[in-house]
Amino acid sequence: MEDLCSDLKFYDYYFESYSAVLNGFIGNFSVEQDLEDGSKEFVSKYGVKAFLPIAKNYSFSHYDDFGNSRSYGFKRTHLGNDLMGSIGTPIIAVESGVVYHIGWNQYGGWRIGIRSFDGKRYYYYAHLRKNHPYAENIEEGTVVKAGDVIGYMGMTGYSIKENVNNINVPHLHFGLQLVFDESQLDSHNEIWIDVYQIVEFLKRNRSSVVLSNKDSKDYSRRYDFSEDGG
Ligand SMILES: [Zn+2]
């Protein structure tokens, strides 16, 4: 019998989709926890190791806005989820990975794109804060860990000129692109998924932050984290 799927161009996706979406979300990890004497120790765990993109104790609201139409620049669809909150809210890396894009983008304003270590997930965080968009020591090629502070919520974007607040309501635009093949990156074959339910799910796993640099007013995570459980 003929292989029913032999004519499908993207046949391998059927095998890869599950791992492409979830590989970085569940597994072994270790995370610091408080001891009674005020110090911390690492504890090995298995479970959800991805974090909500909004730091713990910062409020936000969202609804399933994936696919809504947008008109700035050209008519297009909204390929992410907008999380409305306050300017300066620390933005958290959902999954560990490498900073792939950073800097100004006409649509996203100050934005960061982070790729998972297996390359299959590209996380996009946009409209970061004017003048101070990024956390300390974040640049292209930087390795970040799930739960790290990577930047701050703002309202930049919709401008060719850099560092302009042209977004009406402060929010994080959070997007997740699946990359099955390198040729899809920055092409018309990008696969963005609806992350609304993922954001809902990640509400149970939020990263606690502390003011770590009083001069620069930068925040960083309270509890350190390590992949693989150690
Ligand atoms: Zn958006």
JSON list of C-alpha atoms and ligand atoms in Angstrom, two decimals:
[
{"chain": "A", "resi": 1, "resn": "MET", "atom": "CA", "xyz": [0.00, 0.00, 0.00]},
{"chain": "A", "resi": 2, "resn": "GLU", "atom": "CA", "xyz": [1.17, 3.51, -0.83]},
{"chain": "A", "resi": 3, "resn": "ASP", "atom": "CA", "xyz": [2.32, 5.65, 2.03]},
{"chain": "A", "resi": 4, "resn": "LEU", "atom": "CA", "xyz": [-0.67, 7.94, 2.44]},
{"chain": "A", "resi": 5, "resn": "CYS", "atom": "CA", "xyz": [1.47, 10.80, 3.56]},
{"chain": "A", "resi": 6, "resn": "SER", "atom": "CA", "xyz": [4.26, 10.62, 1.02]},
{"chain": "A", "resi": 7, "resn": "ASP", "atom": "CA", "xyz": [2.95, 13.63, -0.87]},
{"chain": "A", "resi": 8, "resn": "LEU", "atom": "CA", "xyz": [2.69, 15.88, 2.16]},
{"chain": "A", "resi": 9, "resn": "LYS", "atom": "CA", "xyz": [5.44, 18.43, 2.05]},
{"chain": "A", "resi": 10, "resn": "PHE", "atom": "CA", "xyz": [5.70, 18.85, 5.81]},
{"chain": "A", "resi": 11, "resn": "TYR", "atom": "CA", "xyz": [5.14, 15.25, 6.82]},
{"chain": "A", "resi": 12, "resn": "ASP", "atom": "CA", "xyz": [7.83, 15.30, 9.51]},
{"chain": "A", "resi": 13, "resn": "TYR", "atom": "CA", "xyz": [5.91, 17.94, 11.42]},
{"chain": "A", "resi": 14, "resn": "TYR", "atom": "CA", "xyz": [3.48, 15.29, 12.57]},
{"chain": "A", "resi": 15, "resn": "PHE", "atom": "CA", "xyz": [6.30, 13.59, 14.42]},
{"chain": "A", "resi": 16, "resn": "GLU", "atom": "CA", "xyz": [7.99, 16.73, 15.64]},
{"chain": "A", "resi": 17, "resn": "SER", "atom": "CA", "xyz": [5.10, 18.90, 16.72]},
{"chain": "A", "resi": 18, "resn": "TYR", "atom": "CA", "xyz": [4.75, 17.61, 20.27]},
{"chain": "A", "resi": 19, "resn": "SER", "atom": "CA", "xyz": [8.42, 18.05, 21.12]},
{"chain": "A", "resi": 20, "resn": "ALA", "atom": "CA", "xyz": [8.58, 21.34, 19.23]},
{"chain": "A", "resi": 21, "resn": "VAL", "atom": "CA", "xyz": [5.91, 22.83, 21.46]},
{"chain": "A", "resi": 22, "resn": "LEU", "atom": "CA", "xyz": [6.62, 21.21, 24.81]},
{"chain": "A", "resi": 23, "resn": "ASN", "atom": "CA", "xyz": [10.24, 20.06, 24.96]},
{"chain": "A", "resi": 24, "resn": "GLY", "atom": "CA", "xyz": [11.43, 22.98, 27.03]},
{"chain": "A", "resi": 25, "resn": "PHE", "atom": "CA", "xyz": [8.45, 23.07, 29.36]},
{"chain": "A", "resi": 26, "resn": "ILE", "atom": "CA", "xyz": [8.75, 19.92, 31.42]},
{"chain": "A", "resi": 27, "resn": "GLY", "atom": "CA", "xyz": [11.77, 18.05, 32.77]},
{"chain": "A", "resi": 28, "resn": "ASN", "atom": "CA", "xyz": [14.45, 17.86, 35.43]},
{"chain": "A", "resi": 29, "resn": "PHE", "atom": "CA", "xyz": [15.73, 21.04, 36.97]},
{"chain": "A", "resi": 30, "resn": "SER", "atom": "CA", "xyz": [17.02, 22.40, 40.25]},
{"chain": "A", "resi": 31, "resn": "VAL", "atom": "CA", "xyz": [15.94, 25.58, 41.91]},
{"chain": "A", "resi": 32, "resn": "GLU", "atom": "CA", "xyz": [16.94, 27.45, 45.05]},
{"chain": "A", "resi": 33, "resn": "GLN", "atom": "CA", "xyz": [14.63, 27.49, 48.03]},
{"chain": "A", "resi": 34, "resn": "ASP", "atom": "CA", "xyz": [14.78, 29.31, 51.35]},
{"chain": "A", "resi": 35, "resn": "LEU", "atom": "CA", "xyz": [16.10, 27.62, 54.48]},
{"chain": "A", "resi": 36, "resn": "GLU", "atom": "CA", "xyz": [15.01, 28.56, 57.99]},
{"chain": "A", "resi": 37, "resn": "ASP", "atom": "CA", "xyz": [18.33, 30.23, 58.75]},
{"chain": "A", "resi": 38, "resn": "GLY", "atom": "CA", "xyz": [17.76, 32.67, 55.88]},
{"chain": "A", "resi": 39, "resn": "SER", "atom": "CA", "xyz": [20.17, 31.02, 53.46]},
{"chain": "A", "resi": 40, "resn": "LYS", "atom": "CA", "xyz": [19.18, 29.14, 50.30]},
{"chain": "A", "resi": 41, "resn": "GLU", "atom": "CA", "xyz": [19.86, 25.70, 48.92]},
{"chain": "A", "resi": 42, "resn": "PHE", "atom": "CA", "xyz": [19.33, 24.01, 45.57]},
{"chain": "A", "resi": 43, "resn": "VAL", "atom": "CA", "xyz": [16.63, 21.35, 45.39]},
{"chain": "A", "resi": 44, "resn": "SER", "atom": "CA", "xyz": [16.28, 18.94, 42.45]},
{"chain": "A", "resi": 45, "resn": "LYS", "atom": "CA", "xyz": [12.82, 18.61, 40.97]},
{"chain": "A", "resi": 46, "resn": "TYR", "atom": "CA", "xyz": [10.90, 17.24, 38.03]},
{"chain": "A", "resi": 47, "resn": "GLY", "atom": "CA", "xyz": [7.99, 19.10, 36.53]},
{"chain": "A", "resi": 48, "resn": "VAL", "atom": "CA", "xyz": [7.15, 22.38, 34.84]},
{"chain": "A", "resi": 49, "resn": "LYS", "atom": "CA", "xyz": [10.33, 24.37, 34.30]},
{"chain": "A", "resi": 50, "resn": "ALA", "atom": "CA", "xyz": [8.94, 27.15, 32.11]},
{"chain": "A", "resi": 51, "resn": "PHE", "atom": "CA", "xyz": [7.86, 30.46, 33.66]},
{"chain": "A", "resi": 52, "resn": "LEU", "atom": "CA", "xyz": [5.15, 33.03, 33.06]},
{"chain": "A", "resi": 53, "resn": "PRO", "atom": "CA", "xyz": [6.64, 35.99, 31.12]},
{"chain": "A", "resi": 54, "resn": "ILE", "atom": "CA", "xyz": [5.36, 38.41, 33.82]},
{"chain": "A", "resi": 55, "resn": "ALA", "atom": "CA", "xyz": [7.29, 38.47, 37.14]},
{"chain": "A", "resi": 56, "resn": "LYS", "atom": "CA", "xyz": [5.58, 37.22, 40.30]},
{"chain": "A", "resi": 57, "resn": "ASN", "atom": "CA", "xyz": [3.43, 39.76, 42.19]},
{"chain": "A", "resi": 58, "resn": "TYR", "atom": "CA", "xyz": [2.96, 41.98, 39.12]},
{"chain": "A", "resi": 59, "resn": "SER", "atom": "CA", "xyz": [-0.60, 42.05, 37.83]},
{"chain": "A", "resi": 60, "resn": "PHE", "atom": "CA", "xyz": [-1.58, 41.74, 34.19]},
{"chain": "A", "resi": 61, "resn": "SER", "atom": "CA", "xyz": [-4.62, 40.99, 32.08]},
{"chain": "A", "resi": 62, "resn": "HIS", "atom": "CA", "xyz": [-5.04, 39.34, 28.71]},
{"chain": "A", "resi": 63, "resn": "TYR", "atom": "CA", "xyz": [-7.56, 37.65, 26.46]},
{"chain": "A", "resi": 64, "resn": "ASP", "atom": "CA", "xyz": [-7.26, 35.38, 23.46]},
{"chain": "A", "resi": 65, "resn": "ASP", "atom": "CA", "xyz": [-6.34, 37.99, 20.86]},
{"chain": "A", "resi": 66, "resn": "PHE", "atom": "CA", "xyz": [-4.40, 35.71, 18.52]},
{"chain": "A", "resi": 67, "resn": "GLY", "atom": "CA", "xyz": [-5.39, 36.27, 14.90]},
{"chain": "A", "resi": 68, "resn": "ASN", "atom": "CA", "xyz": [-7.01, 39.67, 15.48]},
{"chain": "A", "resi": 69, "resn": "SER", "atom": "CA", "xyz": [-6.36, 42.15, 12.71]},
{"chain": "A", "resi": 70, "resn": "ARG", "atom": "CA", "xyz": [-3.75, 44.89, 13.03]},
{"chain": "A", "resi": 71, "resn": "SER", "atom": "CA", "xyz": [-3.52, 47.88, 10.74]},
{"chain": "A", "resi": 72, "resn": "TYR", "atom": "CA", "xyz": [-0.21, 49.62, 11.48]},
{"chain": "A", "resi": 73, "resn": "GLY", "atom": "CA", "xyz": [2.07, 49.40, 8.43]},
{"chain": "A", "resi": 74, "resn": "PHE", "atom": "CA", "xyz": [-0.01, 46.92, 6.47]},
{"chain": "A", "resi": 75, "resn": "LYS", "atom": "CA", "xyz": [-3.05, 44.77, 7.14]},
{"chain": "A", "resi": 76, "resn": "ARG", "atom": "CA", "xyz": [-1.92, 41.70, 9.04]},
{"chain": "A", "resi": 77, "resn": "THR", "atom": "CA", "xyz": [-2.93, 39.35, 11.79]},
{"chain": "A", "resi": 78, "resn": "HIS", "atom": "CA", "xyz": [-1.85, 39.47, 15.41]},
{"chain": "A", "resi": 79, "resn": "LEU", "atom": "CA", "xyz": [0.57, 36.59, 15.94]},
{"chain": "A", "resi": 80, "resn": "GLY", "atom": "CA", "xyz": [0.84, 36.58, 19.71]},
{"chain": "A", "resi": 81, "resn": "ASN", "atom": "CA", "xyz": [-0.80, 37.43, 23.00]},
{"chain": "A", "resi": 82, "resn": "ASP", "atom": "CA", "xyz": [-0.82, 40.92, 24.55]},
{"chain": "A", "resi": 83, "resn": "LEU", "atom": "CA", "xyz": [-0.34, 41.00, 28.33]},
{"chain": "A", "resi": 84, "resn": "MET", "atom": "CA", "xyz": [-1.51, 44.36, 29.67]},
{"chain": "A", "resi": 85, "resn": "GLY", "atom": "CA", "xyz": [0.21, 45.70, 32.80]},
{"chain": "A", "resi": 86, "resn": "SER", "atom": "CA", "xyz": [2.28, 48.56, 34.17]},
{"chain": "A", "resi": 87, "resn": "ILE", "atom": "CA", "xyz": [5.35, 50.17, 32.68]},
{"chain": "A", "resi": 88, "resn": "GLY", "atom": "CA", "xyz": [8.48, 48.74, 34.28]},
{"chain": "A", "resi": 89, "resn": "THR", "atom": "CA", "xyz": [7.02, 45.32, 35.11]},
{"chain": "A", "resi": 90, "resn": "PRO", "atom": "CA", "xyz": [9.96, 42.87, 34.95]},
{"chain": "A", "resi": 91, "resn": "ILE", "atom": "CA", "xyz": [9.68, 40.56, 31.92]},
{"chain": "A", "resi": 92, "resn": "ILE", "atom": "CA", "xyz": [10.77, 36.97, 32.44]},
{"chain": "A", "resi": 93, "resn": "ALA", "atom": "CA", "xyz": [12.35, 34.44, 30.05]},
{"chain": "A", "resi": 94, "resn": "VAL", "atom": "CA", "xyz": [9.77, 31.67, 29.64]},
{"chain": "A", "resi": 95, "resn": "GLU", "atom": "CA", "xyz": [12.33, 29.08, 28.63]},
{"chain": "A", "resi": 96, "resn": "SER", "atom": "CA", "xyz": [16.12, 28.92, 28.71]},
{"chain": "A", "resi": 97, "resn": "GLY", "atom": "CA", "xyz": [17.92, 29.70, 25.48]},
{"chain": "A", "resi": 98, "resn": "VAL", "atom": "CA", "xyz": [20.11, 32.10, 23.55]},
{"chain": "A", "resi": 99, "resn": "VAL", "atom": "CA", "xyz": [19.34, 35.74, 22.70]},
{"chain": "A", "resi": 100, "resn": "TYR", "atom": "CA", "xyz": [18.88, 35.64, 18.93]},
{"chain": "A", "resi": 101, "resn": "HIS", "atom": "CA", "xyz": [17.52, 39.12, 18.20]},
{"chain": "A", "resi": 102, "resn": "ILE", "atom": "CA", "xyz": [17.78, 42.24, 20.32]},
{"chain": "A", "resi": 103, "resn": "GLY", "atom": "CA", "xyz": [17.30, 45.94, 19.58]},
{"chain": "A", "resi": 104, "resn": "TRP", "atom": "CA", "xyz": [14.80, 48.11, 17.77]},
{"chain": "A", "resi": 105, "resn": "ASN", "atom": "CA", "xyz": [12.21, 46.76, 15.37]},
{"chain": "A", "resi": 106, "resn": "GLN", "atom": "CA", "xyz": [9.65, 48.98, 13.62]},
{"chain": "A", "resi": 107, "resn": "TYR", "atom": "CA", "xyz": [6.70, 46.91, 14.84]},
{"chain": "A", "resi": 108, "resn": "GLY", "atom": "CA", "xyz": [7.92, 45.51, 18.14]},
{"chain": "A", "resi": 109, "resn": "GLY", "atom": "CA", "xyz": [9.86, 48.54, 19.34]},
{"chain": "A", "resi": 110, "resn": "TRP", "atom": "CA", "xyz": [12.55, 47.44, 21.79]},
{"chain": "A", "resi": 111, "resn": "ARG", "atom": "CA", "xyz": [12.27, 43.68, 21.53]},
{"chain": "A", "resi": 112, "resn": "ILE", "atom": "CA", "xyz": [14.08, 40.46, 22.35]},
{"chain": "A", "resi": 113, "resn": "GLY", "atom": "CA", "xyz": [13.95, 37.18, 20.45]},
{"chain": "A", "resi": 114, "resn": "ILE", "atom": "CA", "xyz": [15.24, 34.12, 22.31]},
{"chain": "A", "resi": 115, "resn": "ARG", "atom": "CA", "xyz": [15.69, 30.67, 20.78]},
{"chain": "A", "resi": 116, "resn": "SER", "atom": "CA", "xyz": [15.50, 27.49, 22.82]},
{"chain": "A", "resi": 117, "resn": "PHE", "atom": "CA", "xyz": [18.68, 25.40, 22.95]},
{"chain": "A", "resi": 118, "resn": "ASP", "atom": "CA", "xyz": [17.16, 22.85, 20.53]},
{"chain": "A", "resi": 119, "resn": "GLY", "atom": "CA", "xyz": [16.34, 25.75, 18.19]},
{"chain": "A", "resi": 120, "resn": "LYS", "atom": "CA", "xyz": [12.71, 24.75, 17.76]},
{"chain": "A", "resi": 121, "resn": "ARG", "atom": "CA", "xyz": [11.08, 27.52, 19.77]},
{"chain": "A", "resi": 122, "resn": "TYR", "atom": "CA", "xyz": [11.63, 31.23, 19.14]},
{"chain": "A", "resi": 123, "resn": "TYR", "atom": "CA", "xyz": [10.20, 33.45, 21.89]},
{"chain": "A", "resi": 124, "resn": "TYR", "atom": "CA", "xyz": [9.43, 37.04, 21.01]},
{"chain": "A", "resi": 125, "resn": "TYR", "atom": "CA", "xyz": [8.98, 39.73, 23.70]},
{"chain": "A", "resi": 126, "resn": "ALA", "atom": "CA", "xyz": [8.11, 43.20, 22.35]},
{"chain": "A", "resi": 127, "resn": "HIS", "atom": "CA", "xyz": [7.21, 46.84, 23.18]},
{"chain": "A", "resi": 128, "resn": "LEU", "atom": "CA", "xyz": [9.75, 46.99, 26.03]},
{"chain": "A", "resi": 129, "resn": "ARG", "atom": "CA", "xyz": [10.29, 50.16, 28.04]},
{"chain": "A", "resi": 130, "resn": "LYS", "atom": "CA", "xyz": [11.57, 53.40, 26.52]},
{"chain": "A", "resi": 131, "resn": "ASN", "atom": "CA", "xyz": [15.11, 54.38, 27.63]},
{"chain": "A", "resi": 132, "resn": "HIS", "atom": "CA", "xyz": [15.65, 51.24, 29.73]},
{"chain": "A", "resi": 133, "resn": "PRO", "atom": "CA", "xyz": [14.20, 48.26, 27.86]},
{"chain": "A", "resi": 134, "resn": "TYR", "atom": "CA", "xyz": [16.54, 45.44, 28.83]},
{"chain": "A", "resi": 135, "resn": "ALA", "atom": "CA", "xyz": [17.87, 43.82, 31.97]},
{"chain": "A", "resi": 136, "resn": "GLU", "atom": "CA", "xyz": [21.59, 44.13, 32.69]},
{"chain": "A", "resi": 137, "resn": "ASN", "atom": "CA", "xyz": [24.05, 42.08, 30.64]},
{"chain": "A", "resi": 138, "resn": "ILE", "atom": "CA", "xyz": [21.58, 41.03, 27.94]},
{"chain": "A", "resi": 139, "resn": "GLU", "atom": "CA", "xyz": [22.94, 41.15, 24.39]},
{"chain": "A", "resi": 140, "resn": "GLU", "atom": "CA", "xyz": [22.90, 39.04, 21.24]},
{"chain": "A", "resi": 141, "resn": "GLY", "atom": "CA", "xyz": [24.32, 35.61, 22.04]},
{"chain": "A", "resi": 142, "resn": "THR", "atom": "CA", "xyz": [23.70, 35.83, 25.80]},
{"chain": "A", "resi": 143, "resn": "VAL", "atom": "CA", "xyz": [22.53, 32.57, 27.36]},
{"chain": "A", "resi": 144, "resn": "VAL", "atom": "CA", "xyz": [19.49, 33.14, 29.57]},
{"chain": "A", "resi": 145, "resn": "LYS", "atom": "CA", "xyz": [17.83, 30.74, 31.97]},
{"chain": "A", "resi": 146, "resn": "ALA", "atom": "CA", "xyz": [14.12, 30.15, 32.34]},
{"chain": "A", "resi": 147, "resn": "GLY", "atom": "CA", "xyz": [12.91, 32.61, 34.97]},
{"chain": "A", "resi": 148, "resn": "ASP", "atom": "CA", "xyz": [15.62, 35.24, 34.36]},
{"chain": "A", "resi": 149, "resn": "VAL", "atom": "CA", "xyz": [14.63, 38.90, 34.12]},
{"chain": "A", "resi": 150, "resn": "ILE", "atom": "CA", "xyz": [15.28, 39.93, 30.51]},
{"chain": "A", "resi": 151, "resn": "GLY", "atom": "CA", "xyz": [13.63, 43.35, 30.29]},
{"chain": "A", "resi": 152, "resn": "TYR", "atom": "CA", "xyz": [10.82, 45.67, 31.35]},
{"chain": "A", "resi": 153, "resn": "MET", "atom": "CA", "xyz": [7.31, 46.26, 30.09]},
{"chain": "A", "resi": 154, "resn": "GLY", "atom": "CA", "xyz": [6.74, 49.41, 28.08]},
{"chain": "A", "resi": 155, "resn": "MET", "atom": "CA", "xyz": [4.93, 50.83, 25.07]},
{"chain": "A", "resi": 156, "resn": "THR", "atom": "CA", "xyz": [7.59, 51.26, 22.39]},
{"chain": "A", "resi": 157, "resn": "GLY", "atom": "CA", "xyz": [7.08, 50.42, 18.74]},
{"chain": "A", "resi": 158, "resn": "TYR", "atom": "CA", "xyz": [5.12, 51.31, 15.61]},
{"chain": "A", "resi": 159, "resn": "SER", "atom": "CA", "xyz": [7.89, 53.65, 14.55]},
{"chain": "A", "resi": 160, "resn": "ILE", "atom": "CA", "xyz": [10.88, 53.54, 12.24]},
{"chain": "A", "resi": 161, "resn": "LYS", "atom": "CA", "xyz": [12.64, 55.89, 14.64]},
{"chain": "A", "resi": 162, "resn": "GLU", "atom": "CA", "xyz": [14.13, 54.22, 17.72]},
{"chain": "A", "resi": 163, "resn": "ASN", "atom": "CA", "xyz": [13.01, 54.61, 21.32]},
{"chain": "A", "resi": 164, "resn": "VAL", "atom": "CA", "xyz": [9.54, 55.97, 20.51]},
{"chain": "A", "resi": 165, "resn": "ASN", "atom": "CA", "xyz": [6.38, 55.21, 22.50]},
{"chain": "A", "resi": 166, "resn": "ASN", "atom": "CA", "xyz": [3.73, 54.75, 19.82]},
{"chain": "A", "resi": 167, "resn": "ILE", "atom": "CA", "xyz": [1.74, 51.98, 21.51]},
{"chain": "A", "resi": 168, "resn": "ASN", "atom": "CA", "xyz": [-1.39, 53.23, 23.29]},
{"chain": "A", "resi": 169, "resn": "VAL", "atom": "CA", "xyz": [-1.56, 50.83, 26.22]},
{"chain": "A", "resi": 170, "resn": "PRO", "atom": "CA", "xyz": [1.50, 49.46, 28.07]},
{"chain": "A", "resi": 171, "resn": "HIS", "atom": "CA", "xyz": [1.74, 45.74, 27.42]},
{"chain": "A", "resi": 172, "resn": "LEU", "atom": "CA", "xyz": [4.05, 42.89, 26.59]},
{"chain": "A", "resi": 173, "resn": "HIS", "atom": "CA", "xyz": [3.51, 41.34, 23.20]},
{"chain": "A", "resi": 174, "resn": "PHE", "atom": "CA", "xyz": [4.47, 37.71, 23.75]},
{"chain": "A", "resi": 175, "resn": "GLY", "atom": "CA", "xyz": [4.88, 35.42, 20.76]},
{"chain": "A", "resi": 176, "resn": "LEU", "atom": "CA", "xyz": [6.08, 31.86, 20.19]},
{"chain": "A", "resi": 177, "resn": "GLN", "atom": "CA", "xyz": [7.25, 30.68, 16.79]},
{"chain": "A", "resi": 178, "resn": "LEU", "atom": "CA", "xyz": [7.95, 27.02, 16.05]},
{"chain": "A", "resi": 179, "resn": "VAL", "atom": "CA", "xyz": [11.00, 26.44, 13.88]},
{"chain": "A", "resi": 180, "resn": "PHE", "atom": "CA", "xyz": [11.09, 23.06, 12.15]},
{"chain": "A", "resi": 181, "resn": "ASP", "atom": "CA", "xyz": [13.52, 24.20, 9.50]},
{"chain": "A", "resi": 182, "resn": "GLU", "atom": "CA", "xyz": [16.00, 27.09, 9.44]},
{"chain": "A", "resi": 183, "resn": "SER", "atom": "CA", "xyz": [14.54, 28.32, 6.15]},
{"chain": "A", "resi": 184, "resn": "GLN", "atom": "CA", "xyz": [11.36, 29.33, 8.01]},
{"chain": "A", "resi": 185, "resn": "LEU", "atom": "CA", "xyz": [13.11, 31.99, 10.09]},
{"chain": "A", "resi": 186, "resn": "ASP", "atom": "CA", "xyz": [12.42, 35.53, 8.87]},
{"chain": "A", "resi": 187, "resn": "SER", "atom": "CA", "xyz": [10.41, 34.16, 5.94]},
{"chain": "A", "resi": 188, "resn": "HIS", "atom": "CA", "xyz": [6.76, 34.02, 4.93]},
{"chain": "A", "resi": 189, "resn": "ASN", "atom": "CA", "xyz": [6.64, 30.47, 6.30]},
{"chain": "A", "resi": 190, "resn": "GLU", "atom": "CA", "xyz": [6.93, 31.39, 9.97]},
{"chain": "A", "resi": 191, "resn": "ILE", "atom": "CA", "xyz": [4.71, 29.29, 12.25]},
{"chain": "A", "resi": 192, "resn": "TRP", "atom": "CA", "xyz": [3.43, 31.36, 15.17]},
{"chain": "A", "resi": 193, "resn": "ILE", "atom": "CA", "xyz": [1.13, 29.59, 17.60]},
{"chain": "A", "resi": 194, "resn": "ASP", "atom": "CA", "xyz": [-1.67, 30.85, 19.83]},
{"chain": "A", "resi": 195, "resn": "VAL", "atom": "CA", "xyz": [-0.01, 31.13, 23.25]},
{"chain": "A", "resi": 196, "resn": "TYR", "atom": "CA", "xyz": [-3.09, 32.20, 25.21]},
{"chain": "A", "resi": 197, "resn": "GLN", "atom": "CA", "xyz": [-3.56, 28.79, 26.86]},
{"chain": "A", "resi": 198, "resn": "ILE", "atom": "CA", "xyz": [0.17, 28.50, 27.48]},
{"chain": "A", "resi": 199, "resn": "VAL", "atom": "CA", "xyz": [0.12, 31.83, 29.35]},
{"chain": "A", "resi": 200, "resn": "GLU", "atom": "CA", "xyz": [-2.87, 30.62, 31.38]},
{"chain": "A", "resi": 201, "resn": "PHE", "atom": "CA", "xyz": [-1.01, 27.41, 32.22]},
{"chain": "A", "resi": 202, "resn": "LEU", "atom": "CA", "xyz": [2.19, 29.25, 33.19]},
{"chain": "A", "resi": 203, "resn": "LYS", "atom": "CA", "xyz": [0.33, 31.41, 35.74]},
{"chain": "A", "resi": 204, "resn": "ARG", "atom": "CA", "xyz": [1.12, 28.62, 38.23]},
{"chain": "A", "resi": 205, "resn": "ASN", "atom": "CA", "xyz": [4.86, 29.05, 37.73]},
{"chain": "A", "resi": 206, "resn": "ARG", "atom": "CA", "xyz": [6.04, 32.61, 38.24]},
{"chain": "A", "resi": 207, "resn": "SER", "atom": "CA", "xyz": [9.54, 33.96, 38.90]},
{"chain": "A", "resi": 208, "resn": "SER", "atom": "CA", "xyz": [10.11, 36.03, 42.05]},
{"chain": "A", "resi": 209, "resn": "VAL", "atom": "CA", "xyz": [12.31, 39.06, 41.49]},
{"chain": "A", "resi": 210, "resn": "VAL", "atom": "CA", "xyz": [14.31, 41.49, 43.64]},
{"chain": "A", "resi": 211, "resn": "LEU", "atom": "CA", "xyz": [15.75, 44.95, 43.02]},
{"chain": "A", "resi": 212, "resn": "SER", "atom": "CA", "xyz": [19.37, 43.95, 42.43]},
{"chain": "A", "resi": 213, "resn": "ASN", "atom": "CA", "xyz": [20.92, 47.26, 41.38]},
{"chain": "A", "resi": 214, "resn": "LYS", "atom": "CA", "xyz": [19.65, 50.36, 43.16]},
{"chain": "A", "resi": 215, "resn": "ASP", "atom": "CA", "xyz": [21.61, 52.72, 40.90]},
{"chain": "A", "resi": 216, "resn": "SER", "atom": "CA", "xyz": [20.34, 51.37, 37.60]},
{"chain": "A", "resi": 217, "resn": "LYS", "atom": "CA", "xyz": [17.02, 50.20, 39.11]},
{"chain": "A", "resi": 218, "resn": "ASP", "atom": "CA", "xyz": [17.51, 46.74, 37.64]},
{"chain": "A", "resi": 219, "resn": "TYR", "atom": "CA", "xyz": [15.78, 43.63, 38.89]},
{"chain": "A", "resi": 220, "resn": "SER", "atom": "CA", "xyz": [16.93, 40.03, 38.87]},
{"chain": "A", "resi": 221, "resn": "ARG", "atom": "CA", "xyz": [15.50, 36.68, 39.91]},
{"chain": "A", "resi": 222, "resn": "ARG", "atom": "CA", "xyz": [15.30, 35.81, 43.60]},
{"chain": "A", "resi": 223, "resn": "TYR", "atom": "CA", "xyz": [15.84, 32.06, 43.25]},
{"chain": "A", "resi": 224, "resn": "ASP", "atom": "CA", "xyz": [18.57, 30.73, 40.99]},
{"chain": "A", "resi": 225, "resn": "PHE", "atom": "CA", "xyz": [17.75, 27.87, 38.65]},
{"chain": "A", "resi": 226, "resn": "SER", "atom": "CA", "xyz": [19.61, 25.21, 36.73]},
{"chain": "A", "resi": 227, "resn": "GLU", "atom": "CA", "xyz": [18.49, 22.93, 33.91]},
{"chain": "A", "resi": 228, "resn": "ASP", "atom": "CA", "xyz": [18.89, 19.13, 34.22]},
{"chain": "A", "resi": 229, "resn": "GLY", "atom": "CA", "xyz": [18.42, 18.75, 37.93]},
{"chain": "A", "resi": 230, "resn": "GLY", "atom": "CA", "xyz": [22.14, 18.45, 38.70]},
{"chain": "B", "resi": 1, "resn": "ZN", "atom": "ZN", "xyz": [0.61, 42.08, 20.39]}
]
